[in-house]
Amino acid sequence: MKPLSIGGHLGAGSWDIAAVVVLSAVAGAVLCGLALVAYRQRRTRPYLLIALALTALFARPLIALLSGFSLVSGPTHHFLEHALDTLFVVLVLGAVYYARTVEKRLDEEGL
């Protein structure tokens, strides 16, 4: 019985990791597209921030694919994924803060 691969590059035959990364990229692209459509309809800052956050989420598997094909080094891949994670969290928190605080204050002021 062959265990699942834990690491390696796409060139080394890690089909299971490649499948998960490709599935993640497809799901991220769909979410990103839906978020952009929602932003286009609403045109508010929170929707823009969420669309940008989901774009950062979509970029993660793209970085993994670049690393899998040895176009991005391991340390760079690691750094970029953590940077994208941080960007995702900041954008989501910004959207929630803006929607709950700034927009509420603007509504109360009648702007």
PDB file of N, CA and C in Angstrom:
ATOM      1  N   MET A   1       0.838  -1.179   0.000  1.00  0.00           N
ATOM      2  CA  MET A   1       0.000   0.000   0.000  1.00  0.00           C
ATOM      3  C   MET A   1       0.881   1.240   0.000  1.00  0.00           C
ATOM      4  N   LYS A   2       0.658   2.113  -0.967  1.00  0.00           N
ATOM      5  CA  LYS A   2       1.462   3.318  -1.099  1.00  0.00           C
ATOM      6  C   LYS A   2       0.790   4.465  -0.359  1.00  0.00           C
ATOM      7  N   PRO A   3       1.501   5.118   0.568  1.00  0.00           N
ATOM      8  CA  PRO A   3       0.898   6.236   1.294  1.00  0.00           C
ATOM      9  C   PRO A   3       0.736   7.452   0.377  1.00  0.00           C
ATOM     10  N   LEU A   4      -0.165   8.341   0.772  1.00  0.00           N
ATOM     11  CA  LEU A   4      -0.323   9.589   0.037  1.00  0.00           C
ATOM     12  C   LEU A   4       0.975  10.375   0.081  1.00  0.00           C
ATOM     13  N   SER A   5       1.263  11.102  -0.973  1.00  0.00           N
ATOM     14  CA  SER A   5       2.488  11.890  -0.976  1.00  0.00           C
ATOM     15  C   SER A   5       2.331  13.082  -0.042  1.00  0.00           C
ATOM     16  N   ILE A   6       3.436  13.440   0.555  1.00  0.00           N
ATOM     17  CA  ILE A   6       3.454  14.585   1.459  1.00  0.00           C
ATOM     18  C   ILE A   6       4.576  15.494   0.981  1.00  0.00           C
ATOM     19  N   GLY A   7       4.274  16.326   0.033  1.00  0.00           N
ATOM     20  CA  GLY A   7       5.288  17.230  -0.503  1.00  0.00           C
ATOM     21  C   GLY A   7       5.733  16.799  -1.876  1.00  0.00           C
ATOM     22  N   GLY A   8       6.838  17.359  -2.287  1.00  0.00           N
ATOM     23  CA  GLY A   8       7.343  17.054  -3.616  1.00  0.00           C
ATOM     24  C   GLY A   8       6.851  18.078  -4.621  1.00  0.00           C
ATOM     25  N   HIS A   9       7.262  17.887  -5.856  1.00  0.00           N
ATOM     26  CA  HIS A   9       6.884  18.801  -6.928  1.00  0.00           C
ATOM     27  C   HIS A   9       6.039  18.067  -7.942  1.00  0.00           C
ATOM     28  N   LEU A  10       5.318  18.823  -8.746  1.00  0.00           N
ATOM     29  CA  LEU A  10       4.458  18.224  -9.747  1.00  0.00           C
ATOM     30  C   LEU A  10       5.262  17.367 -10.711  1.00  0.00           C
ATOM     31  N   GLY A  11       6.464  17.780 -11.004  1.00  0.00           N
ATOM     32  CA  GLY A  11       7.312  17.013 -11.897  1.00  0.00           C
ATOM     33  C   GLY A  11       7.694  15.664 -11.308  1.00  0.00           C
ATOM     34  N   ALA A  12       7.619  15.525  -9.998  1.00  0.00           N
ATOM     35  CA  ALA A  12       7.987  14.280  -9.327  1.00  0.00           C
ATOM     36  C   ALA A  12       6.813  13.307  -9.261  1.00  0.00           C
ATOM     37  N   GLY A  13       5.683  13.652  -9.843  1.00  0.00           N
ATOM     38  CA  GLY A  13       4.550  12.743  -9.891  1.00  0.00           C
ATOM     39  C   GLY A  13       3.610  12.816  -8.711  1.00  0.00           C
ATOM     40  N   SER A  14       3.526  13.931  -8.038  1.00  0.00           N
ATOM     41  CA  SER A  14       2.613  14.099  -6.908  1.00  0.00           C
ATOM     42  C   SER A  14       1.231  14.484  -7.440  1.00  0.00           C
ATOM     43  N   TRP A  15       0.563  13.531  -8.054  1.00  0.00           N
ATOM     44  CA  TRP A  15      -0.736  13.800  -8.687  1.00  0.00           C
ATOM     45  C   TRP A  15      -1.799  14.178  -7.671  1.00  0.00           C
ATOM     46  N   ASP A  16      -1.710  13.619  -6.461  1.00  0.00           N
ATOM     47  CA  ASP A  16      -2.722  13.926  -5.457  1.00  0.00           C
ATOM     48  C   ASP A  16      -2.653  15.378  -5.012  1.00  0.00           C
ATOM     49  N   ILE A  17      -1.453  15.870  -4.807  1.00  0.00           N
ATOM     50  CA  ILE A  17      -1.287  17.275  -4.426  1.00  0.00           C
ATOM     51  C   ILE A  17      -1.703  18.171  -5.586  1.00  0.00           C
ATOM     52  N   ALA A  18      -1.312  17.795  -6.794  1.00  0.00           N
ATOM     53  CA  ALA A  18      -1.674  18.582  -7.974  1.00  0.00           C
ATOM     54  C   ALA A  18      -3.185  18.657  -8.114  1.00  0.00           C
ATOM     55  N   ALA A  19      -3.879  17.554  -7.878  1.00  0.00           N
ATOM     56  CA  ALA A  19      -5.339  17.534  -8.002  1.00  0.00           C
ATOM     57  C   ALA A  19      -5.984  18.461  -6.975  1.00  0.00           C
ATOM     58  N   VAL A  20      -5.493  18.436  -5.755  1.00  0.00           N
ATOM     59  CA  VAL A  20      -6.050  19.299  -4.705  1.00  0.00           C
ATOM     60  C   VAL A  20      -5.786  20.768  -5.029  1.00  0.00           C
ATOM     61  N   VAL A  21      -4.591  21.073  -5.508  1.00  0.00           N
ATOM     62  CA  VAL A  21      -4.253  22.455  -5.836  1.00  0.00           C
ATOM     63  C   VAL A  21      -5.093  22.952  -7.013  1.00  0.00           C
ATOM     64  N   VAL A  22      -5.261  22.118  -8.028  1.00  0.00           N
ATOM     65  CA  VAL A  22      -6.083  22.513  -9.179  1.00  0.00           C
ATOM     66  C   VAL A  22      -7.541  22.698  -8.752  1.00  0.00           C
ATOM     67  N   LEU A  23      -8.063  21.795  -7.945  1.00  0.00           N
ATOM     68  CA  LEU A  23      -9.432  21.929  -7.435  1.00  0.00           C
ATOM     69  C   LEU A  23      -9.578  23.213  -6.615  1.00  0.00           C
ATOM     70  N   SER A  24      -8.585  23.500  -5.813  1.00  0.00           N
ATOM     71  CA  SER A  24      -8.595  24.727  -5.019  1.00  0.00           C
ATOM     72  C   SER A  24      -8.575  25.964  -5.918  1.00  0.00           C
ATOM     73  N   ALA A  25      -7.790  25.911  -6.979  1.00  0.00           N
ATOM     74  CA  ALA A  25      -7.725  27.042  -7.910  1.00  0.00           C
ATOM     75  C   ALA A  25      -9.059  27.250  -8.607  1.00  0.00           C
ATOM     76  N   VAL A  26      -9.704  26.172  -9.024  1.00  0.00           N
ATOM     77  CA  VAL A  26     -11.007  26.283  -9.686  1.00  0.00           C
ATOM     78  C   VAL A  26     -12.051  26.854  -8.720  1.00  0.00           C
ATOM     79  N   ALA A  27     -12.095  26.323  -7.505  1.00  0.00           N
ATOM     80  CA  ALA A  27     -13.044  26.824  -6.508  1.00  0.00           C
ATOM     81  C   ALA A  27     -12.765  28.289  -6.182  1.00  0.00           C
ATOM     82  N   GLY A  28     -11.493  28.638  -6.058  1.00  0.00           N
ATOM     83  CA  GLY A  28     -11.126  30.032  -5.792  1.00  0.00           C
ATOM     84  C   GLY A  28     -11.524  30.957  -6.926  1.00  0.00           C
ATOM     85  N   ALA A  29     -11.361  30.481  -8.165  1.00  0.00           N
ATOM     86  CA  ALA A  29     -11.750  31.297  -9.322  1.00  0.00           C
ATOM     87  C   ALA A  29     -13.255  31.536  -9.333  1.00  0.00           C
ATOM     88  N   VAL A  30     -14.024  30.503  -9.007  1.00  0.00           N
ATOM     89  CA  VAL A  30     -15.486  30.645  -8.968  1.00  0.00           C
ATOM     90  C   VAL A  30     -15.888  31.639  -7.879  1.00  0.00           C
ATOM     91  N   LEU A  31     -15.332  31.489  -6.686  1.00  0.00           N
ATOM     92  CA  LEU A  31     -15.644  32.415  -5.593  1.00  0.00           C
ATOM     93  C   LEU A  31     -15.237  33.842  -5.930  1.00  0.00           C
ATOM     94  N   CYS A  32     -14.067  33.986  -6.515  1.00  0.00           N
ATOM     95  CA  CYS A  32     -13.578  35.308  -6.905  1.00  0.00           C
ATOM     96  C   CYS A  32     -14.514  35.931  -7.933  1.00  0.00           C
ATOM     97  N   GLY A  33     -14.931  35.146  -8.916  1.00  0.00           N
ATOM     98  CA  GLY A  33     -15.858  35.641  -9.933  1.00  0.00           C
ATOM     99  C   GLY A  33     -17.192  36.067  -9.339  1.00  0.00           C
ATOM    100  N   LEU A  34     -17.728  35.255  -8.441  1.00  0.00           N
ATOM    101  CA  LEU A  34     -18.994  35.599  -7.782  1.00  0.00           C
ATOM    102  C   LEU A  34     -18.863  36.875  -6.954  1.00  0.00           C
ATOM    103  N   ALA A  35     -17.739  37.019  -6.279  1.00  0.00           N
ATOM    104  CA  ALA A  35     -17.513  38.212  -5.469  1.00  0.00           C
ATOM    105  C   ALA A  35     -17.415  39.455  -6.346  1.00  0.00           C
ATOM    106  N   LEU A  36     -16.778  39.336  -7.495  1.00  0.00           N
ATOM    107  CA  LEU A  36     -16.671  40.476  -8.411  1.00  0.00           C
ATOM    108  C   LEU A  36     -18.042  40.856  -8.986  1.00  0.00           C
ATOM    109  N   VAL A  37     -18.863  39.852  -9.281  1.00  0.00           N
ATOM    110  CA  VAL A  37     -20.222  40.126  -9.754  1.00  0.00           C
ATOM    111  C   VAL A  37     -21.029  40.828  -8.654  1.00  0.00           C
ATOM    112  N   ALA A  38     -20.900  40.344  -7.418  1.00  0.00           N
ATOM    113  CA  ALA A  38     -21.612  40.974  -6.296  1.00  0.00           C
ATOM    114  C   ALA A  38     -21.148  42.413  -6.101  1.00  0.00           C
ATOM    115  N   TYR A  39     -19.845  42.637  -6.213  1.00  0.00           N
ATOM    116  CA  TYR A  39     -19.337  44.009  -6.071  1.00  0.00           C
ATOM    117  C   TYR A  39     -19.867  44.890  -7.201  1.00  0.00           C
ATOM    118  N   ARG A  40     -19.904  44.357  -8.390  1.00  0.00           N
ATOM    119  CA  ARG A  40     -20.393  45.134  -9.540  1.00  0.00           C
ATOM    120  C   ARG A  40     -21.857  45.554  -9.336  1.00  0.00           C
ATOM    121  N   GLN A  41     -22.641  44.703  -8.695  1.00  0.00           N
ATOM    122  CA  GLN A  41     -24.045  45.028  -8.444  1.00  0.00           C
ATOM    123  C   GLN A  41     -24.200  46.023  -7.300  1.00  0.00           C
ATOM    124  N   ARG A  42     -23.443  45.824  -6.224  1.00  0.00           N
ATOM    125  CA  ARG A  42     -23.615  46.648  -5.020  1.00  0.00           C
ATOM    126  C   ARG A  42     -22.773  47.922  -5.029  1.00  0.00           C
ATOM    127  N   ARG A  43     -21.559  47.810  -5.523  1.00  0.00           N
ATOM    128  CA  ARG A  43     -20.616  48.933  -5.596  1.00  0.00           C
ATOM    129  C   ARG A  43     -20.403  49.621  -4.244  1.00  0.00           C
ATOM    130  N   THR A  44     -20.195  48.814  -3.206  1.00  0.00           N
ATOM    131  CA  THR A  44     -19.883  49.372  -1.893  1.00  0.00           C
ATOM    132  C   THR A  44     -18.487  48.920  -1.496  1.00  0.00           C
ATOM    133  N   ARG A  45     -17.901  49.655  -0.587  1.00  0.00           N
ATOM    134  CA  ARG A  45     -16.539  49.350  -0.162  1.00  0.00           C
ATOM    135  C   ARG A  45     -16.419  47.958   0.479  1.00  0.00           C
ATOM    136  N   PRO A  46     -17.359  47.536   1.342  1.00  0.00           N
ATOM    137  CA  PRO A  46     -17.224  46.182   1.906  1.00  0.00           C
ATOM    138  C   PRO A  46     -17.223  45.090   0.826  1.00  0.00           C
ATOM    139  N   TYR A  47     -18.061  45.244  -0.195  1.00  0.00           N
ATOM    140  CA  TYR A  47     -18.077  44.249  -1.274  1.00  0.00           C
ATOM    141  C   TYR A  47     -16.750  44.256  -2.035  1.00  0.00           C
ATOM    142  N   LEU A  48     -16.166  45.438  -2.220  1.00  0.00           N
ATOM    143  CA  LEU A  48     -14.864  45.521  -2.874  1.00  0.00           C
ATOM    144  C   LEU A  48     -13.801  44.823  -2.029  1.00  0.00           C
ATOM    145  N   LEU A  49     -13.818  45.060  -0.729  1.00  0.00           N
ATOM    146  CA  LEU A  49     -12.824  44.444   0.149  1.00  0.00           C
ATOM    147  C   LEU A  49     -12.964  42.922   0.165  1.00  0.00           C
ATOM    148  N   ILE A  50     -14.189  42.424   0.169  1.00  0.00           N
ATOM    149  CA  ILE A  50     -14.402  40.977   0.136  1.00  0.00           C
ATOM    150  C   ILE A  50     -13.948  40.410  -1.203  1.00  0.00           C
ATOM    151  N   ALA A  51     -14.225  41.118  -2.297  1.00  0.00           N
ATOM    152  CA  ALA A  51     -13.772  40.658  -3.619  1.00  0.00           C
ATOM    153  C   ALA A  51     -12.243  40.593  -3.663  1.00  0.00           C
ATOM    154  N   LEU A  52     -11.582  41.591  -3.093  1.00  0.00           N
ATOM    155  CA  LEU A  52     -10.116  41.575  -3.046  1.00  0.00           C
ATOM    156  C   LEU A  52      -9.600  40.445  -2.155  1.00  0.00           C
ATOM    157  N   ALA A  53     -10.279  40.202  -1.042  1.00  0.00           N
ATOM    158  CA  ALA A  53      -9.884  39.113  -0.145  1.00  0.00           C
ATOM    159  C   ALA A  53      -9.985  37.770  -0.861  1.00  0.00           C
ATOM    160  N   LEU A  54     -11.074  37.562  -1.593  1.00  0.00           N
ATOM    161  CA  LEU A  54     -11.235  36.300  -2.314  1.00  0.00           C
ATOM    162  C   LEU A  54     -10.264  36.188  -3.484  1.00  0.00           C
ATOM    163  N   THR A  55      -9.836  37.316  -4.027  1.00  0.00           N
ATOM    164  CA  THR A  55      -8.790  37.298  -5.047  1.00  0.00           C
ATOM    165  C   THR A  55      -7.471  36.829  -4.426  1.00  0.00           C
ATOM    166  N   ALA A  56      -7.184  37.283  -3.208  1.00  0.00           N
ATOM    167  CA  ALA A  56      -5.984  36.818  -2.505  1.00  0.00           C
ATOM    168  C   ALA A  56      -6.073  35.322  -2.225  1.00  0.00           C
ATOM    169  N   LEU A  57      -7.265  34.868  -1.874  1.00  0.00           N
ATOM    170  CA  LEU A  57      -7.471  33.442  -1.640  1.00  0.00           C
ATOM    171  C   LEU A  57      -7.252  32.645  -2.928  1.00  0.00           C
ATOM    172  N   PHE A  58      -7.709  33.184  -4.046  1.00  0.00           N
ATOM    173  CA  PHE A  58      -7.526  32.544  -5.351  1.00  0.00           C
ATOM    174  C   PHE A  58      -6.047  32.507  -5.756  1.00  0.00           C
ATOM    175  N   ALA A  59      -5.276  33.488  -5.333  1.00  0.00           N
ATOM    176  CA  ALA A  59      -3.856  33.544  -5.701  1.00  0.00           C
ATOM    177  C   ALA A  59      -3.032  32.452  -5.018  1.00  0.00           C
ATOM    178  N   ARG A  60      -3.477  31.964  -3.871  1.00  0.00           N
ATOM    179  CA  ARG A  60      -2.713  30.954  -3.132  1.00  0.00           C
ATOM    180  C   ARG A  60      -2.431  29.690  -3.945  1.00  0.00           C
ATOM    181  N   PRO A  61      -3.448  29.051  -4.559  1.00  0.00           N
ATOM    182  CA  PRO A  61      -3.117  27.853  -5.333  1.00  0.00           C
ATOM    183  C   PRO A  61      -2.300  28.163  -6.587  1.00  0.00           C
ATOM    184  N   LEU A  62      -2.412  29.388  -7.096  1.00  0.00           N
ATOM    185  CA  LEU A  62      -1.579  29.749  -8.235  1.00  0.00           C
ATOM    186  C   LEU A  62      -0.107  29.778  -7.834  1.00  0.00           C
ATOM    187  N   ILE A  63       0.172  30.301  -6.652  1.00  0.00           N
ATOM    188  CA  ILE A  63       1.541  30.296  -6.126  1.00  0.00           C
ATOM    189  C   ILE A  63       2.006  28.855  -5.924  1.00  0.00           C
ATOM    190  N   ALA A  64       1.122  28.001  -5.419  1.00  0.00           N
ATOM    191  CA  ALA A  64       1.471  26.590  -5.214  1.00  0.00           C
ATOM    192  C   ALA A  64       1.790  25.911  -6.546  1.00  0.00           C
ATOM    193  N   LEU A  65       1.018  26.210  -7.579  1.00  0.00           N
ATOM    194  CA  LEU A  65       1.300  25.623  -8.896  1.00  0.00           C
ATOM    195  C   LEU A  65       2.646  26.112  -9.435  1.00  0.00           C
ATOM    196  N   LEU A  66       2.925  27.387  -9.264  1.00  0.00           N
ATOM    197  CA  LEU A  66       4.222  27.914  -9.702  1.00  0.00           C
ATOM    198  C   LEU A  66       5.367  27.234  -8.954  1.00  0.00           C
ATOM    199  N   SER A  67       5.158  26.998  -7.674  1.00  0.00           N
ATOM    200  CA  SER A  67       6.167  26.295  -6.884  1.00  0.00           C
ATOM    201  C   SER A  67       6.295  24.843  -7.335  1.00  0.00           C
ATOM    202  N   GLY A  68       5.161  24.228  -7.645  1.00  0.00           N
ATOM    203  CA  GLY A  68       5.177  22.834  -8.095  1.00  0.00           C
ATOM    204  C   GLY A  68       5.941  22.640  -9.389  1.00  0.00           C
ATOM    205  N   PHE A  69       5.922  23.642 -10.243  1.00  0.00           N
ATOM    206  CA  PHE A  69       6.672  23.568 -11.495  1.00  0.00           C
ATOM    207  C   PHE A  69       8.054  24.195 -11.354  1.00  0.00           C
ATOM    208  N   SER A  70       8.482  24.413 -10.113  1.00  0.00           N
ATOM    209  CA  SER A  70       9.806  24.959  -9.791  1.00  0.00           C
ATOM    210  C   SER A  70      10.044  26.348 -10.373  1.00  0.00           C
ATOM    211  N   LEU A  71       8.974  27.121 -10.541  1.00  0.00           N
ATOM    212  CA  LEU A  71       9.117  28.493 -11.006  1.00  0.00           C
ATOM    213  C   LEU A  71       9.237  29.466  -9.841  1.00  0.00           C
ATOM    214  N   VAL A  72       8.847  29.012  -8.666  1.00  0.00           N
ATOM    215  CA  VAL A  72       8.967  29.789  -7.429  1.00  0.00           C
ATOM    216  C   VAL A  72       9.647  28.882  -6.414  1.00  0.00           C
ATOM    217  N   SER A  73      10.653  29.409  -5.730  1.00  0.00           N
ATOM    218  CA  SER A  73      11.380  28.591  -4.751  1.00  0.00           C
ATOM    219  C   SER A  73      10.503  28.278  -3.545  1.00  0.00           C
ATOM    220  N   GLY A  74      10.898  27.273  -2.791  1.00  0.00           N
ATOM    221  CA  GLY A  74      10.164  26.878  -1.591  1.00  0.00           C
ATOM    222  C   GLY A  74      10.006  28.008  -0.584  1.00  0.00           C
ATOM    223  N   PRO A  75      11.108  28.682  -0.225  1.00  0.00           N
ATOM    224  CA  PRO A  75      10.976  29.784   0.742  1.00  0.00           C
ATOM    225  C   PRO A  75      10.099  30.934   0.224  1.00  0.00           C
ATOM    226  N   THR A  76      10.213  31.239  -1.061  1.00  0.00           N
ATOM    227  CA  THR A  76       9.387  32.299  -1.633  1.00  0.00           C
ATOM    228  C   THR A  76       7.919  31.882  -1.621  1.00  0.00           C
ATOM    229  N   HIS A  77       7.649  30.632  -1.962  1.00  0.00           N
ATOM    230  CA  HIS A  77       6.294  30.085  -1.929  1.00  0.00           C
ATOM    231  C   HIS A  77       5.717  30.208  -0.517  1.00  0.00           C
ATOM    232  N   HIS A  78       6.496  29.819   0.470  1.00  0.00           N
ATOM    233  CA  HIS A  78       6.060  29.874   1.862  1.00  0.00           C
ATOM    234  C   HIS A  78       5.757  31.318   2.274  1.00  0.00           C
ATOM    235  N   PHE A  79       6.667  32.230   1.939  1.00  0.00           N
ATOM    236  CA  PHE A  79       6.479  33.641   2.280  1.00  0.00           C
ATOM    237  C   PHE A  79       5.240  34.208   1.606  1.00  0.00           C
ATOM    238  N   LEU A  80       5.069  33.955   0.313  1.00  0.00           N
ATOM    239  CA  LEU A  80       3.925  34.497  -0.420  1.00  0.00           C
ATOM    240  C   LEU A  80       2.601  33.958   0.112  1.00  0.00           C
ATOM    241  N   GLU A  81       2.548  32.684   0.445  1.00  0.00           N
ATOM    242  CA  GLU A  81       1.299  32.133   0.972  1.00  0.00           C
ATOM    243  C   GLU A  81       0.944  32.747   2.320  1.00  0.00           C
ATOM    244  N   HIS A  82       1.934  32.952   3.180  1.00  0.00           N
ATOM    245  CA  HIS A  82       1.644  33.605   4.466  1.00  0.00           C
ATOM    246  C   HIS A  82       1.257  35.065   4.262  1.00  0.00           C
ATOM    247  N   ALA A  83       1.887  35.729   3.307  1.00  0.00           N
ATOM    248  CA  ALA A  83       1.532  37.120   3.016  1.00  0.00           C
ATOM    249  C   ALA A  83       0.097  37.202   2.490  1.00  0.00           C
ATOM    250  N   LEU A  84      -0.290  36.262   1.631  1.00  0.00           N
ATOM    251  CA  LEU A  84      -1.657  36.241   1.113  1.00  0.00           C
ATOM    252  C   LEU A  84      -2.665  35.912   2.213  1.00  0.00           C
ATOM    253  N   ASP A  85      -2.297  35.024   3.128  1.00  0.00           N
ATOM    254  CA  ASP A  85      -3.160  34.735   4.277  1.00  0.00           C
ATOM    255  C   ASP A  85      -3.399  35.997   5.099  1.00  0.00           C
ATOM    256  N   THR A  86      -2.327  36.734   5.358  1.00  0.00           N
ATOM    257  CA  THR A  86      -2.422  37.965   6.134  1.00  0.00           C
ATOM    258  C   THR A  86      -3.277  38.991   5.405  1.00  0.00           C
ATOM    259  N   LEU A  87      -3.049  39.142   4.104  1.00  0.00           N
ATOM    260  CA  LEU A  87      -3.843  40.076   3.304  1.00  0.00           C
ATOM    261  C   LEU A  87      -5.322  39.702   3.338  1.00  0.00           C
ATOM    262  N   PHE A  88      -5.617  38.414   3.225  1.00  0.00           N
ATOM    263  CA  PHE A  88      -7.000  37.931   3.274  1.00  0.00           C
ATOM    264  C   PHE A  88      -7.665  38.346   4.585  1.00  0.00           C
ATOM    265  N   VAL A  89      -6.995  38.087   5.698  1.00  0.00           N
ATOM    266  CA  VAL A  89      -7.563  38.404   7.019  1.00  0.00           C
ATOM    267  C   VAL A  89      -7.763  39.909   7.172  1.00  0.00           C
ATOM    268  N   VAL A  90      -6.785  40.700   6.775  1.00  0.00           N
ATOM    269  CA  VAL A  90      -6.896  42.157   6.901  1.00  0.00           C
ATOM    270  C   VAL A  90      -8.057  42.691   6.061  1.00  0.00           C
ATOM    271  N   LEU A  91      -8.207  42.186   4.842  1.00  0.00           N
ATOM    272  CA  LEU A  91      -9.290  42.653   3.975  1.00  0.00           C
ATOM    273  C   LEU A  91     -10.666  42.261   4.517  1.00  0.00           C
ATOM    274  N   VAL A  92     -10.802  41.046   5.027  1.00  0.00           N
ATOM    275  CA  VAL A  92     -12.089  40.626   5.590  1.00  0.00           C
ATOM    276  C   VAL A  92     -12.418  41.443   6.842  1.00  0.00           C
ATOM    277  N   LEU A  93     -11.441  41.613   7.718  1.00  0.00           N
ATOM    278  CA  LEU A  93     -11.680  42.432   8.914  1.00  0.00           C
ATOM    279  C   LEU A  93     -12.006  43.868   8.533  1.00  0.00           C
ATOM    280  N   GLY A  94     -11.334  44.394   7.517  1.00  0.00           N
ATOM    281  CA  GLY A  94     -11.624  45.744   7.045  1.00  0.00           C
ATOM    282  C   GLY A  94     -13.045  45.861   6.521  1.00  0.00           C
ATOM    283  N   ALA A  95     -13.490  44.851   5.788  1.00  0.00           N
ATOM    284  CA  ALA A  95     -14.852  44.859   5.249  1.00  0.00           C
ATOM    285  C   ALA A  95     -15.878  44.825   6.373  1.00  0.00           C
ATOM    286  N   VAL A  96     -15.647  43.981   7.356  1.00  0.00           N
ATOM    287  CA  VAL A  96     -16.584  43.876   8.487  1.00  0.00           C
ATOM    288  C   VAL A  96     -16.595  45.177   9.277  1.00  0.00           C
ATOM    289  N   TYR A  97     -15.412  45.720   9.561  1.00  0.00           N
ATOM    290  CA  TYR A  97     -15.333  46.979  10.312  1.00  0.00           C
ATOM    291  C   TYR A  97     -16.036  48.095   9.562  1.00  0.00           C
ATOM    292  N   TYR A  98     -15.757  48.218   8.277  1.00  0.00           N
ATOM    293  CA  TYR A  98     -16.360  49.285   7.484  1.00  0.00           C
ATOM    294  C   TYR A  98     -17.885  49.142   7.448  1.00  0.00           C
ATOM    295  N   ALA A  99     -18.354  47.922   7.212  1.00  0.00           N
ATOM    296  CA  ALA A  99     -19.800  47.699   7.121  1.00  0.00           C
ATOM    297  C   ALA A  99     -20.499  47.973   8.440  1.00  0.00           C
ATOM    298  N   ARG A 100     -19.873  47.604   9.538  1.00  0.00           N
ATOM    299  CA  ARG A 100     -20.510  47.742  10.853  1.00  0.00           C
ATOM    300  C   ARG A 100     -20.321  49.118  11.473  1.00  0.00           C
ATOM    301  N   THR A 101     -19.228  49.798  11.153  1.00  0.00           N
ATOM    302  CA  THR A 101     -18.917  51.055  11.827  1.00  0.00           C
ATOM    303  C   THR A 101     -19.092  52.259  10.909  1.00  0.00           C
ATOM    304  N   VAL A 102     -18.350  52.282   9.835  1.00  0.00           N
ATOM    305  CA  VAL A 102     -18.335  53.461   8.970  1.00  0.00           C
ATOM    306  C   VAL A 102     -19.666  53.629   8.242  1.00  0.00           C
ATOM    307  N   GLU A 103     -20.177  52.574   7.590  1.00  0.00           N
ATOM    308  CA  GLU A 103     -21.439  52.701   6.870  1.00  0.00           C
ATOM    309  C   GLU A 103     -22.597  53.019   7.816  1.00  0.00           C
ATOM    310  N   LYS A 104     -22.571  52.450   9.012  1.00  0.00           N
ATOM    311  CA  LYS A 104     -23.632  52.730   9.990  1.00  0.00           C
ATOM    312  C   LYS A 104     -23.595  54.199  10.389  1.00  0.00           C
ATOM    313  N   ARG A 105     -22.383  54.733  10.599  1.00  0.00           N
ATOM    314  CA  ARG A 105     -22.242  56.139  10.960  1.00  0.00           C
ATOM    315  C   ARG A 105     -22.683  57.039   9.812  1.00  0.00           C
ATOM    316  N   LEU A 106     -22.332  56.667   8.577  1.00  0.00           N
ATOM    317  CA  LEU A 106     -22.743  57.461   7.415  1.00  0.00           C
ATOM    318  C   LEU A 106     -24.261  57.455   7.260  1.00  0.00           C
ATOM    319  N   ASP A 107     -24.897  56.315   7.528  1.00  0.00           N
ATOM    320  CA  ASP A 107     -26.364  56.225   7.453  1.00  0.00           C
ATOM    321  C   ASP A 107     -27.022  57.116   8.508  1.00  0.00           C
ATOM    322  N   GLU A 108     -26.443  57.130   9.703  1.00  0.00           N
ATOM    323  CA  GLU A 108     -26.997  57.948  10.786  1.00  0.00           C
ATOM    324  C   GLU A 108     -26.856  59.435  10.492  1.00  0.00           C
ATOM    325  N   GLU A 109     -25.786  59.809   9.776  1.00  0.00           N
ATOM    326  CA  GLU A 109     -25.557  61.209   9.441  1.00  0.00           C
ATOM    327  C   GLU A 109     -26.347  61.616   8.199  1.00  0.00           C
ATOM    328  N   GLY A 110     -26.944  60.642   7.536  1.00  0.00           N
ATOM    329  CA  GLY A 110     -27.759  60.954   6.365  1.00  0.00           C
ATOM    330  C   GLY A 110     -26.968  61.179   5.094  1.00  0.00           C
ATOM    331  N   LEU A 111     -25.737  60.660   5.047  1.00  0.00           N
ATOM    332  CA  LEU A 111     -24.909  60.862   3.851  1.00  0.00           C
ATOM    333  C   LEU A 111     -25.094  59.778   2.846  1.00  0.00           C
TER     334      LEU A 111
END
